[in-house]
Amino acid sequence: AQENTVLQPRQPVEELSYGATAAHGRKDPVVARSRNSPAKRIYLTAAVLCYANLIIFMDWYIVPGILLELQKYFELGDGVSGLLQTVFTLCYMLAAPIFGYLGDRYNRKIILGAGIFLWSGATLGSSFISESYCWIFFLSRGLVGIGTASYSTIAPTIIADLFEEGKRTTMLSIFYIFIPVGSGLGYVLASSMAKVTGDWRWAFRITPCMGGLAVVLLTLLVPHRTQRRTALHRALSISGTIRVAAEKPGVQRAAKTTWCQDVVSLAKNWSFVWSTLGLTAMSFVTGALGMWVPLFLYRAQVVQGMVPACLQEPCNSSTSLIFGGITVGTGILGVITGAEVARRLRKINIKADPLICSTSMFISALCLYIALMVGQTNIISTFIFIAFGELFLSVNWAVVTDILLYVVTPRRQSTAIALQILVSHLLGDAGSPFLIGIISTAIQAKKAHSFLWSFWSMQYSFIICAFIGVFGGVFFLLTSFYIEEDRKEAER
C-alpha cells in the first residue's frame, strides 16, 4: 500500500515545468531534505544494480563460452545449438512488456528480487540435466530469460529516477559498462571452469551463488520507496510545485492512461521508433557475434593448423577466453568513450547522440566484414578487426538508452524500455543465432563433411551481420531528423 501511495503523484510529472527557468523557482524544504540526506544510499543502490547487471550478463553468455562442450554432450548441430540462445531471448522479450507494465505500477524492488531468484534457480538446476533430457536444458534457458527480463526492464528506470540529467548519463554509462564486462566474463568463467574441472556443468554453478548474494544486497541495502520518491522529488523540486501537484486531483486524473494509450503514444514518437529499430539491428549483430564468434575463431584456427580438431570433451576453449577478454576490454572502452563523446558533442549539436550511434554502426559493420574476409589466412588480423567491431558496437549502449529516457515522458519509461526490448530482441538477437546456425548447417549439408567447409559455412552465414549493421546506421541517422522535436515534446 505504501508503494502505491508513492506512485500516485508520480504520473503527472511530465506535465510540470522543466528547464533552467523553472530551476530558479521556489524550493520546498521537504524536497531539499529528501535530496541531500540519502545521497550515499542512492550511490549504494546504484552499485547494487550494477553488480546485478554484471552477473546477469555473465550468466547470459555462459552457453556460448562452452558451446563446443554442449554440442558434444547433447549431440547438437549448428542449427539446433542456435536455438539455445533463441529460446532464451524469446522468453526474455515476451516477458519484458509484462514486467514493463508491472514496473510502472507496482513495487520494483520486489519484482527485481523475484526475477534474480528465478534465473539463479533455473541456471543452477540446468547443471544437473543429463544428456537424455536435452529439452529440459532448453526450458531452463527460457526460465533464465524470463527472470532476466524483469531486471533489464526495470533497473535502468530506477537509475533514471535516482539521478538528474547530468549525472544520469554518467551513471547509465557505468551501469551499461557491465553489459560487455559481464558478457566477456561469462565466456571466461565458462571456459575456465570447464578447463579446470573437466566438466562444463560447473560453469552453471557460480553465477547462481552470485545471484543469491545480489538478492540479499537488494533486500538489505536498496530502500523500499526511495526509487519512486526520488524521481518525483527531482521533477517537482525543479518546478517548485510539490504541494500543488499533490493537491490537484484533476491534474492526476488527466495524467492517467491505459497501457494501450501508452503504446499508441510511443508509436507516434519517431525518435523512439527509429532508435528502437537501430537498436534492433545492433542486437541482431551482437546476438550472432556473442553466440558464434568463439566457434568461428576455433574453426579458423583448425583450418590454419594452429589447433587440433575437437573430437570429444573437453574441447580447446582458448578462443572463448580470448574473445571474453576482448569483449571486456572493448566494452569498457566503448561505453566510456561513447558517453564522453556524447556529453561533449551535445553542447555543440543537439542531434549528437543519434549521429554518434549511426557513425559507430557503419564503422563496426566495416570492421566485421574485414574480419570475416581475413579469417582463413590471418587469425591475428581477425582478432583485431573483431575487437574494433565490438568496440564501436559498445559505443552505443548507454547512448541509446539515454535517447529513450529524454524523448519519452517519465511515466511511460518502463513501458518504453519493455517495448524496445520486445522489438529489438524479436527482430534482433532472438533469431540471429538460430538464423546463422541454420544457414551454416544448410551450407554444410550440400558438401561432404570437412573442417574447411565447416569454417566456410560459418564465414558465409556471418556476412549477413555486416549488412544488418549498415541498416542499423541508417535507422540511427533517421532518428536524428526527429530527436529535437520529440525531446521538446517530452519535456513539455
GROMACS .gro file of C-alpha atoms in nm:
model
  492
    1ALA     CA    1   0.000   0.000   0.000
    2GLN     CA    2   0.288   0.233   0.075
    3GLU     CA    3   0.437   0.180  -0.268
    4ASN     CA    4   0.109   0.259  -0.442
    5THR     CA    5   0.073   0.573  -0.235
    6VAL     CA    6   0.405   0.696  -0.364
    7LEU     CA    7   0.313   0.604  -0.718
    8GLN     CA    8   0.001   0.816  -0.736
    9PRO     CA    9   0.150   1.167  -0.763
   10ARG     CA   10   0.428   1.043  -0.991
   11GLN     CA   11   0.217   1.021  -1.304
   12PRO     CA   12   0.177   1.391  -1.388
   13VAL     CA   13   0.549   1.462  -1.353
   14GLU     CA   14   0.599   1.516  -1.724
   15GLU     CA   15   0.333   1.786  -1.730
   16LEU     CA   16   0.533   2.004  -1.494
   17SER     CA   17   0.785   2.267  -1.595
   18TYR     CA   18   1.140   2.161  -1.681
   19GLY     CA   19   1.444   2.366  -1.775
   20ALA     CA   20   1.665   2.644  -1.650
   21THR     CA   21   1.383   2.892  -1.587
   22ALA     CA   22   1.189   2.654  -1.370
   23ALA     CA   23   1.502   2.565  -1.177
   24HIS     CA   24   1.502   2.908  -1.014
   25GLY     CA   25   1.155   2.854  -0.872
   26ARG     CA   26   1.065   2.811  -0.506
   27LYS     CA   27   1.243   2.524  -0.328
   28ASP     CA   28   1.037   2.314  -0.093
   29PRO     CA   29   1.220   2.230   0.234
   30VAL     CA   30   1.081   1.878   0.237
   31VAL     CA   31   1.226   1.818  -0.107
   32ALA     CA   32   1.565   1.956  -0.010
   33ARG     CA   33   1.592   1.709   0.278
   34SER     CA   34   1.495   1.418   0.053
   35ARG     CA   35   1.763   1.507  -0.199
   36ASN     CA   36   2.052   1.567   0.042
   37SER     CA   37   2.013   1.308   0.317
   38PRO     CA   38   2.005   0.986   0.109
   39ALA     CA   39   2.299   1.074  -0.121
   40LYS     CA   40   2.515   0.784  -0.003
   41ARG     CA   41   2.217   0.548  -0.014
   42ILE     CA   42   2.149   0.648  -0.374
   43TYR     CA   43   2.501   0.556  -0.485
   44LEU     CA   44   2.482   0.235  -0.283
   45THR     CA   45   2.160   0.146  -0.464
   46ALA     CA   46   2.326   0.214  -0.799
   47ALA     CA   47   2.621  -0.007  -0.701
   48VAL     CA   48   2.389  -0.297  -0.617
   49LEU     CA   49   2.209  -0.255  -0.951
   50CYS     CA   50   2.541  -0.255  -1.138
   51TYR     CA   51   2.654  -0.571  -0.959
   52ALA     CA   52   2.331  -0.749  -1.052
   53ASN     CA   53   2.370  -0.632  -1.413
   54LEU     CA   54   2.719  -0.780  -1.419
   55ILE     CA   55   2.616  -1.129  -1.310
   56ILE     CA   56   2.307  -1.133  -1.531
   57PHE     CA   57   2.519  -1.087  -1.842
   58MET     CA   58   2.779  -1.331  -1.714
   59ASP     CA   59   2.503  -1.590  -1.699
   60TRP     CA   60   2.372  -1.482  -2.040
   61TYR     CA   61   2.697  -1.575  -2.214
   62ILE     CA   62   2.792  -1.893  -2.033
   63VAL     CA   63   2.636  -2.105  -2.309
   64PRO     CA   64   2.842  -1.953  -2.597
   65GLY     CA   65   3.153  -1.987  -2.381
   66ILE     CA   66   3.121  -2.366  -2.366
   67LEU     CA   67   2.927  -2.423  -2.687
   68LEU     CA   68   3.172  -2.688  -2.811
   69GLU     CA   69   3.122  -2.893  -2.495
   70LEU     CA   70   2.744  -2.859  -2.512
   71GLN     CA   71   2.739  -2.966  -2.876
   72LYS     CA   72   2.937  -3.277  -2.793
   73TYR     CA   73   2.738  -3.360  -2.477
   74PHE     CA   74   2.388  -3.315  -2.622
   75GLU     CA   75   2.495  -3.406  -2.980
   76LEU     CA   76   2.373  -3.077  -3.128
   77GLY     CA   77   2.436  -2.936  -3.475
   78ASP     CA   78   2.485  -2.566  -3.553
   79GLY     CA   79   2.116  -2.506  -3.624
   80VAL     CA   80   1.984  -2.663  -3.303
   81SER     CA   81   2.266  -2.502  -3.100
   82GLY     CA   82   2.148  -2.162  -3.218
   83LEU     CA   83   1.809  -2.239  -3.065
   84LEU     CA   84   1.963  -2.232  -2.717
   85GLN     CA   85   2.011  -1.857  -2.738
   86THR     CA   86   1.689  -1.811  -2.934
   87VAL     CA   87   1.476  -1.979  -2.665
   88PHE     CA   88   1.641  -1.764  -2.401
   89THR     CA   89   1.584  -1.444  -2.598
   90LEU     CA   90   1.225  -1.525  -2.697
   91CYS     CA   91   1.123  -1.579  -2.334
   92TYR     CA   92   1.319  -1.267  -2.238
   93MET     CA   93   1.147  -1.042  -2.489
   94LEU     CA   94   0.796  -1.183  -2.438
   95ALA     CA   95   0.820  -1.132  -2.062
   96ALA     CA   96   0.959  -0.778  -2.095
   97PRO     CA   97   0.626  -0.599  -2.169
   98ILE     CA   98   0.466  -0.770  -1.870
   99PHE     CA   99   0.739  -0.651  -1.638
  100GLY     CA  100   0.728  -0.308  -1.801
  101TYR     CA  101   0.358  -0.282  -1.711
  102LEU     CA  102   0.423  -0.404  -1.357
  103GLY     CA  103   0.728  -0.181  -1.316
  104ASP     CA  104   0.530   0.134  -1.395
  105ARG     CA  105   0.265   0.045  -1.135
  106TYR     CA  106   0.400  -0.175  -0.855
  107ASN     CA  107   0.694  -0.223  -0.620
  108ARG     CA  108   1.001  -0.250  -0.839
  109LYS     CA  109   1.224  -0.382  -0.562
  110ILE     CA  110   1.011  -0.692  -0.514
  111ILE     CA  111   0.993  -0.752  -0.891
  112LEU     CA  112   1.372  -0.727  -0.923
  113GLY     CA  113   1.435  -0.966  -0.635
  114ALA     CA  114   1.190  -1.223  -0.768
  115GLY     CA  115   1.345  -1.207  -1.116
  116ILE     CA  116   1.700  -1.259  -0.988
  117PHE     CA  117   1.585  -1.550  -0.772
  118LEU     CA  118   1.412  -1.712  -1.073
  119TRP     CA  119   1.706  -1.703  -1.313
  120SER     CA  120   1.955  -1.807  -1.044
  121GLY     CA  121   1.749  -2.115  -0.960
  122ALA     CA  122   1.697  -2.206  -1.325
  123THR     CA  123   2.069  -2.173  -1.404
  124LEU     CA  124   2.168  -2.388  -1.107
  125GLY     CA  125   1.911  -2.652  -1.199
  126SER     CA  126   2.038  -2.672  -1.558
  127SER     CA  127   2.374  -2.801  -1.433
  128PHE     CA  128   2.215  -3.127  -1.320
  129ILE     CA  129   2.045  -3.222  -1.650
  130SER     CA  130   2.155  -3.544  -1.819
  131GLU     CA  131   2.219  -3.579  -2.192
  132SER     CA  132   1.890  -3.766  -2.246
  133TYR     CA  133   1.685  -3.465  -2.130
  134CYS     CA  134   1.810  -3.201  -2.368
  135TRP     CA  135   1.465  -3.038  -2.388
  136ILE     CA  136   1.476  -2.960  -2.015
  137PHE     CA  137   1.802  -2.774  -2.070
  138PHE     CA  138   1.630  -2.562  -2.335
  139LEU     CA  139   1.341  -2.500  -2.095
  140SER     CA  140   1.576  -2.388  -1.821
  141ARG     CA  141   1.730  -2.128  -2.054
  142GLY     CA  142   1.381  -1.996  -2.122
  143LEU     CA  143   1.320  -1.953  -1.747
  144VAL     CA  144   1.651  -1.769  -1.718
  145GLY     CA  145   1.530  -1.534  -1.992
  146ILE     CA  146   1.209  -1.457  -1.803
  147GLY     CA  147   1.399  -1.377  -1.484
  148THR     CA  148   1.644  -1.159  -1.674
  149ALA     CA  149   1.360  -0.961  -1.838
  150SER     CA  150   1.234  -0.838  -1.500
  151TYR     CA  151   1.571  -0.685  -1.426
  152SER     CA  152   1.665  -0.539  -1.764
  153THR     CA  153   1.327  -0.368  -1.796
  154ILE     CA  154   1.313  -0.203  -1.456
  155ALA     CA  155   1.671  -0.136  -1.339
  156PRO     CA  156   1.750   0.143  -1.592
  157THR     CA  157   1.437   0.336  -1.490
  158ILE     CA  158   1.544   0.324  -1.125
  159ILE     CA  159   1.880   0.476  -1.216
  160ALA     CA  160   1.700   0.739  -1.424
  161ASP     CA  161   1.488   0.821  -1.118
  162LEU     CA  162   1.784   0.841  -0.882
  163PHE     CA  163   1.994   1.093  -1.076
  164GLU     CA  164   1.937   1.421  -1.254
  165GLU     CA  165   2.021   1.457  -1.622
  166GLY     CA  166   2.390   1.548  -1.586
  167LYS     CA  167   2.472   1.257  -1.358
  168ARG     CA  168   2.218   1.029  -1.520
  169THR     CA  169   2.426   0.983  -1.835
  170THR     CA  170   2.735   0.907  -1.628
  171MET     CA  171   2.556   0.654  -1.409
  172LEU     CA  172   2.387   0.488  -1.706
  173SER     CA  173   2.729   0.460  -1.868
  174ILE     CA  174   2.865   0.287  -1.560
  175PHE     CA  175   2.558   0.063  -1.549
  176TYR     CA  176   2.592  -0.034  -1.916
  177ILE     CA  177   2.966  -0.092  -1.889
  178PHE     CA  178   2.872  -0.410  -1.705
  179ILE     CA  179   2.693  -0.546  -2.013
  180PRO     CA  180   3.012  -0.610  -2.214
  181VAL     CA  181   3.214  -0.671  -1.898
  182GLY     CA  182   2.965  -0.930  -1.777
  183SER     CA  183   2.941  -1.081  -2.125
  184GLY     CA  184   3.317  -1.116  -2.151
  185LEU     CA  185   3.348  -1.258  -1.801
  186GLY     CA  186   3.077  -1.508  -1.891
  187TYR     CA  187   3.300  -1.650  -2.164
  188VAL     CA  188   3.599  -1.651  -1.931
  189LEU     CA  189   3.407  -1.811  -1.644
  190ALA     CA  190   3.253  -2.082  -1.861
  191SER     CA  191   3.570  -2.184  -2.042
  192SER     CA  192   3.786  -2.161  -1.729
  193MET     CA  193   3.556  -2.375  -1.515
  194ALA     CA  194   3.524  -2.633  -1.792
  195LYS     CA  195   3.902  -2.648  -1.825
  196VAL     CA  196   3.981  -2.656  -1.453
  197THR     CA  197   3.715  -2.908  -1.352
  198GLY     CA  198   3.690  -3.103  -1.677
  199ASP     CA  199   3.312  -3.069  -1.650
  200TRP     CA  200   3.109  -2.795  -1.820
  201ARG     CA  201   2.835  -2.819  -1.553
  202TRP     CA  202   3.040  -2.624  -1.302
  203ALA     CA  203   3.015  -2.318  -1.525
  204PHE     CA  204   2.643  -2.304  -1.435
  205ARG     CA  205   2.700  -2.320  -1.059
  206ILE     CA  206   2.893  -1.997  -0.996
  207THR     CA  207   2.653  -1.725  -1.113
  208PRO     CA  208   2.359  -1.862  -0.907
  209CYS     CA  209   2.565  -1.810  -0.592
  210MET     CA  210   2.642  -1.456  -0.703
  211GLY     CA  211   2.272  -1.410  -0.779
  212GLY     CA  212   2.183  -1.517  -0.424
  213LEU     CA  213   2.418  -1.250  -0.292
  214ALA     CA  214   2.250  -0.995  -0.521
  215VAL     CA  215   1.909  -1.078  -0.372
  216VAL     CA  216   2.048  -1.031  -0.020
  217LEU     CA  217   2.207  -0.697  -0.113
  218LEU     CA  218   1.889  -0.584  -0.284
  219THR     CA  219   1.686  -0.671   0.025
  220LEU     CA  220   1.918  -0.513   0.280
  221LEU     CA  221   2.066  -0.212   0.103
  222VAL     CA  222   1.811  -0.087  -0.152
  223PRO     CA  223   1.549   0.138   0.015
  224HIS     CA  224   1.187   0.029  -0.011
  225ARG     CA  225   1.050   0.355  -0.155
  226THR     CA  226   1.344   0.581  -0.240
  227GLN     CA  227   1.341   0.498  -0.610
  228ARG     CA  228   0.989   0.628  -0.670
  229ARG     CA  229   1.013   0.927  -0.441
  230THR     CA  230   1.345   1.041  -0.577
  231ALA     CA  231   1.211   1.071  -0.929
  232LEU     CA  232   0.909   1.262  -0.803
  233HIS     CA  233   1.111   1.496  -0.586
  234ARG     CA  234   1.361   1.561  -0.862
  235ALA     CA  235   1.099   1.681  -1.107
  236LEU     CA  236   0.884   1.860  -0.853
  237SER     CA  237   1.174   2.039  -0.692
  238ILE     CA  238   1.266   2.182  -1.031
  239SER     CA  239   0.916   2.314  -1.081
  240GLY     CA  240   0.861   2.411  -0.718
  241THR     CA  241   0.507   2.268  -0.718
  242ILE     CA  242   0.521   1.959  -0.499
  243ARG     CA  243   0.219   2.051  -0.289
  244VAL     CA  244   0.026   2.194  -0.580
  245ALA     CA  245   0.060   1.876  -0.785
  246ALA     CA  246  -0.026   1.655  -0.491
  247GLU     CA  247  -0.334   1.859  -0.405
  248LYS     CA  248  -0.482   1.879  -0.757
  249PRO     CA  249  -0.667   1.557  -0.825
  250GLY     CA  250  -0.782   1.690  -1.161
  251VAL     CA  251  -0.423   1.700  -1.286
  252GLN     CA  252  -0.364   1.347  -1.162
  253ARG     CA  253  -0.672   1.212  -1.336
  254ALA     CA  254  -0.573   1.381  -1.660
  255ALA     CA  255  -0.237   1.206  -1.648
  256LYS     CA  256  -0.379   0.855  -1.614
  257THR     CA  257  -0.359   0.650  -1.931
  258THR     CA  258  -0.408   0.286  -2.020
  259TRP     CA  259  -0.130   0.062  -2.144
  260CYS     CA  260  -0.275   0.071  -2.496
  261GLN     CA  261  -0.278   0.451  -2.491
  262ASP     CA  262   0.087   0.448  -2.384
  263VAL     CA  263   0.177   0.216  -2.671
  264VAL     CA  264  -0.006   0.432  -2.925
  265SER     CA  265   0.171   0.740  -2.795
  266LEU     CA  266   0.510   0.569  -2.821
  267ALA     CA  267   0.432   0.453  -3.175
  268LYS     CA  268   0.389   0.819  -3.274
  269ASN     CA  269   0.726   0.909  -3.122
  270TRP     CA  270   0.953   0.877  -3.426
  271SER     CA  271   1.276   0.918  -3.229
  272PHE     CA  272   1.172   0.621  -3.018
  273VAL     CA  273   1.066   0.419  -3.323
  274TRP     CA  274   1.380   0.473  -3.533
  275SER     CA  275   1.621   0.437  -3.240
  276THR     CA  276   1.446   0.112  -3.146
  277LEU     CA  277   1.497  -0.018  -3.499
  278GLY     CA  278   1.861   0.089  -3.480
  279LEU     CA  279   1.897  -0.099  -3.153
  280THR     CA  280   1.728  -0.397  -3.320
  281ALA     CA  281   1.999  -0.409  -3.585
  282MET     CA  282   2.260  -0.374  -3.314
  283SER     CA  283   2.102  -0.661  -3.117
  284PHE     CA  284   2.096  -0.879  -3.430
  285VAL     CA  285   2.469  -0.834  -3.476
  286THR     CA  286   2.568  -0.867  -3.109
  287GLY     CA  287   2.347  -1.175  -3.067
  288ALA     CA  288   2.508  -1.352  -3.362
  289LEU     CA  289   2.860  -1.249  -3.260
  290GLY     CA  290   2.808  -1.348  -2.899
  291MET     CA  291   2.686  -1.695  -2.989
  292TRP     CA  292   2.911  -1.791  -3.278
  293VAL     CA  293   3.237  -1.592  -3.279
  294PRO     CA  294   3.425  -1.828  -3.041
  295LEU     CA  295   3.329  -2.123  -3.263
  296PHE     CA  296   3.416  -1.926  -3.580
  297LEU     CA  297   3.759  -1.841  -3.437
  298TYR     CA  298   3.814  -2.201  -3.331
  299ARG     CA  299   3.732  -2.331  -3.681
  300ALA     CA  300   3.962  -2.066  -3.831
  301GLN     CA  301   4.245  -2.192  -3.611
  302VAL     CA  302   4.172  -2.553  -3.712
  303VAL     CA  303   4.183  -2.461  -4.082
  304GLN     CA  304   4.514  -2.280  -4.032
  305GLY     CA  305   4.655  -2.580  -3.843
  306MET     CA  306   4.701  -2.385  -3.521
  307VAL     CA  307   4.491  -2.620  -3.302
  308PRO     CA  308   4.370  -2.980  -3.342
  309ALA     CA  309   4.006  -3.056  -3.412
  310CYS     CA  310   3.790  -3.134  -3.109
  311LEU     CA  311   3.656  -3.488  -3.131
  312GLN     CA  312   3.544  -3.534  -2.769
  313GLU     CA  313   3.510  -3.346  -2.440
  314PRO     CA  314   3.681  -3.140  -2.305
  315CYS     CA  315   3.746  -2.919  -2.608
  316ASN     CA  316   4.003  -2.648  -2.663
  317SER     CA  317   3.849  -2.331  -2.515
  318SER     CA  318   4.124  -2.073  -2.574
  319THR     CA  319   3.913  -1.878  -2.825
  320SER     CA  320   3.640  -1.827  -2.563
  321LEU     CA  321   3.899  -1.693  -2.318
  322ILE     CA  322   4.050  -1.458  -2.575
  323PHE     CA  323   3.713  -1.342  -2.705
  324GLY     CA  324   3.595  -1.289  -2.348
  325GLY     CA  325   3.894  -1.067  -2.277
  326ILE     CA  326   3.834  -0.872  -2.597
  327THR     CA  327   3.467  -0.824  -2.503
  328VAL     CA  328   3.556  -0.693  -2.156
  329GLY     CA  329   3.823  -0.451  -2.281
  330THR     CA  330   3.637  -0.315  -2.581
  331GLY     CA  331   3.315  -0.293  -2.379
  332ILE     CA  332   3.465  -0.076  -2.107
  333LEU     CA  333   3.647   0.146  -2.354
  334GLY     CA  334   3.349   0.169  -2.590
  335VAL     CA  335   3.088   0.262  -2.331
  336ILE     CA  336   3.313   0.521  -2.164
  337THR     CA  337   3.413   0.669  -2.498
  338GLY     CA  338   3.054   0.681  -2.623
  339ALA     CA  339   2.926   0.853  -2.311
  340GLU     CA  340   3.209   1.107  -2.305
  341VAL     CA  341   3.187   1.190  -2.675
  342ALA     CA  342   2.809   1.226  -2.644
  343ARG     CA  343   2.844   1.454  -2.341
  344ARG     CA  344   3.083   1.685  -2.526
  345LEU     CA  345   2.909   1.690  -2.863
  346ARG     CA  346   2.564   1.757  -2.713
  347LYS     CA  347   2.690   2.105  -2.626
  348ILE     CA  348   2.755   2.167  -2.994
  349ASN     CA  349   2.482   1.968  -3.167
  350ILE     CA  350   2.152   1.857  -3.016
  351LYS     CA  351   2.145   1.569  -3.265
  352ALA     CA  352   2.480   1.436  -3.146
  353ASP     CA  353   2.351   1.116  -2.983
  354PRO     CA  354   2.186   0.954  -3.288
  355LEU     CA  355   2.469   1.071  -3.513
  356ILE     CA  356   2.724   0.903  -3.285
  357CYS     CA  357   2.521   0.580  -3.292
  358SER     CA  358   2.489   0.593  -3.670
  359THR     CA  359   2.860   0.650  -3.730
  360SER     CA  360   2.965   0.376  -3.492
  361MET     CA  361   2.732   0.124  -3.659
  362PHE     CA  362   2.876   0.197  -4.004
  363ILE     CA  363   3.234   0.159  -3.881
  364SER     CA  364   3.152  -0.157  -3.688
  365ALA     CA  365   2.992  -0.318  -3.995
  366LEU     CA  366   3.303  -0.247  -4.200
  367CYS     CA  367   3.535  -0.392  -3.935
  368LEU     CA  368   3.329  -0.709  -3.901
  369TYR     CA  369   3.325  -0.762  -4.277
  370ILE     CA  370   3.705  -0.731  -4.295
  371ALA     CA  371   3.742  -0.973  -4.000
  372LEU     CA  372   3.538  -1.235  -4.185
  373MET     CA  373   3.736  -1.194  -4.505
  374VAL     CA  374   4.079  -1.242  -4.342
  375GLY     CA  375   3.967  -1.521  -4.107
  376GLN     CA  376   4.106  -1.806  -4.318
  377THR     CA  377   4.454  -1.662  -4.366
  378ASN     CA  378   4.543  -1.439  -4.070
  379ILE     CA  379   4.399  -1.510  -3.727
  380ILE     CA  380   4.570  -1.210  -3.565
  381SER     CA  381   4.407  -0.967  -3.807
  382THR     CA  382   4.075  -1.142  -3.747
  383PHE     CA  383   4.101  -1.085  -3.371
  384ILE     CA  384   4.199  -0.721  -3.425
  385PHE     CA  385   3.908  -0.636  -3.656
  386ILE     CA  386   3.659  -0.825  -3.438
  387ALA     CA  387   3.786  -0.618  -3.145
  388PHE     CA  388   3.728  -0.294  -3.336
  389GLY     CA  389   3.385  -0.413  -3.446
  390GLU     CA  390   3.287  -0.483  -3.085
  391LEU     CA  391   3.440  -0.155  -2.971
  392PHE     CA  392   3.219   0.056  -3.199
  393LEU     CA  393   2.912  -0.150  -3.110
  394SER     CA  394   2.978  -0.085  -2.741
  395VAL     CA  395   2.986   0.290  -2.801
  396ASN     CA  396   2.607   0.284  -2.840
  397TRP     CA  397   2.494   0.103  -2.523
  398ALA     CA  398   2.449   0.397  -2.287
  399VAL     CA  399   2.375   0.650  -2.561
  400VAL     CA  400   2.072   0.459  -2.697
  401THR     CA  401   1.917   0.428  -2.352
  402ASP     CA  402   1.979   0.794  -2.281
  403ILE     CA  403   1.795   0.881  -2.604
  404LEU     CA  404   1.492   0.686  -2.486
  405LEU     CA  405   1.495   0.847  -2.141
  406TYR     CA  406   1.482   1.203  -2.275
  407VAL     CA  407   1.239   1.152  -2.565
  408VAL     CA  408   0.984   0.956  -2.358
  409THR     CA  409   0.788   1.106  -2.068
  410PRO     CA  410   0.879   0.964  -1.722
  411ARG     CA  411   0.554   0.775  -1.659
  412ARG     CA  412   0.599   0.574  -1.981
  413GLN     CA  413   0.967   0.491  -1.947
  414SER     CA  414   0.931   0.135  -1.812
  415THR     CA  415   0.676   0.061  -2.083
  416ALA     CA  416   0.901   0.217  -2.348
  417ILE     CA  417   1.203   0.014  -2.236
  418ALA     CA  418   0.989  -0.302  -2.231
  419LEU     CA  419   0.865  -0.239  -2.585
  420GLN     CA  420   1.216  -0.161  -2.700
  421ILE     CA  421   1.335  -0.490  -2.551
  422LEU     CA  422   1.048  -0.675  -2.719
  423VAL     CA  423   1.106  -0.532  -3.066
  424SER     CA  424   1.487  -0.532  -3.059
  425HIS     CA  425   1.504  -0.892  -2.945
  426LEU     CA  426   1.212  -1.022  -3.152
  427LEU     CA  427   1.366  -0.892  -3.473
  428GLY     CA  428   1.724  -0.898  -3.346
  429ASP     CA  429   1.910  -1.149  -3.135
  430ALA     CA  430   1.611  -1.381  -3.082
  431GLY     CA  431   1.655  -1.504  -3.437
  432SER     CA  432   2.010  -1.416  -3.540
  433PRO     CA  433   2.191  -1.705  -3.359
  434PHE     CA  434   1.940  -1.953  -3.498
  435LEU     CA  435   1.949  -1.798  -3.845
  436ILE     CA  436   2.329  -1.811  -3.860
  437GLY     CA  437   2.323  -2.171  -3.739
  438ILE     CA  438   2.059  -2.275  -3.992
  439ILE     CA  439   2.245  -2.115  -4.283
  440SER     CA  440   2.569  -2.277  -4.170
  441THR     CA  441   2.403  -2.619  -4.143
  442ALA     CA  442   2.242  -2.579  -4.486
  443ILE     CA  443   2.576  -2.495  -4.646
  444GLN     CA  444   2.748  -2.791  -4.481
  445ALA     CA  445   2.469  -3.027  -4.593
  446LYS     CA  446   2.549  -2.958  -4.960
  447LYS     CA  447   2.911  -3.066  -4.928
  448ALA     CA  448   3.098  -3.361  -4.784
  449HIS     CA  449   3.197  -3.302  -4.424
  450SER     CA  450   3.533  -3.130  -4.385
  451PHE     CA  451   3.685  -2.881  -4.144
  452LEU     CA  452   3.736  -2.635  -4.428
  453TRP     CA  453   3.367  -2.640  -4.522
  454SER     CA  454   3.272  -2.609  -4.155
  455PHE     CA  455   3.471  -2.286  -4.147
  456TRP     CA  456   3.337  -2.160  -4.480
  457SER     CA  457   2.979  -2.228  -4.377
  458MET     CA  458   3.019  -2.011  -4.070
  459GLN     CA  459   3.204  -1.743  -4.264
  460TYR     CA  460   2.938  -1.717  -4.535
  461SER     CA  461   2.649  -1.713  -4.289
  462PHE     CA  462   2.816  -1.439  -4.082
  463ILE     CA  463   2.831  -1.193  -4.374
  464ILE     CA  464   2.464  -1.106  -4.317
  465CYS     CA  465   2.566  -0.936  -3.990
  466ALA     CA  466   2.774  -0.676  -4.173
  467PHE     CA  467   2.477  -0.575  -4.390
  468ILE     CA  468   2.240  -0.561  -4.092
  469GLY     CA  469   2.490  -0.330  -3.922
  470VAL     CA  470   2.464  -0.090  -4.217
  471PHE     CA  471   2.086  -0.086  -4.182
  472GLY     CA  472   2.132  -0.002  -3.814
  473GLY     CA  473   2.340   0.300  -3.907
  474VAL     CA  474   2.065   0.420  -4.140
  475PHE     CA  475   1.799   0.384  -3.868
  476PHE     CA  476   2.000   0.592  -3.622
  477LEU     CA  477   2.056   0.851  -3.893
  478LEU     CA  478   1.679   0.877  -3.939
  479THR     CA  479   1.646   0.923  -3.560
  480SER     CA  480   1.847   1.245  -3.585
  481PHE     CA  481   1.575   1.402  -3.801
  482TYR     CA  482   1.319   1.384  -3.517
  483ILE     CA  483   1.525   1.396  -3.198
  484GLU     CA  484   1.497   1.768  -3.129
  485GLU     CA  485   1.120   1.789  -3.168
  486ASP     CA  486   1.050   1.473  -2.965
  487ARG     CA  487   1.275   1.583  -2.682
  488LYS     CA  488   1.094   1.913  -2.651
  489GLU     CA  489   0.761   1.730  -2.655
  490ALA     CA  490   0.874   1.502  -2.372
  491GLU     CA  491   0.990   1.799  -2.166
  492ARG     CA  492   0.651   1.965  -2.209
   0.00000   0.00000   0.00000
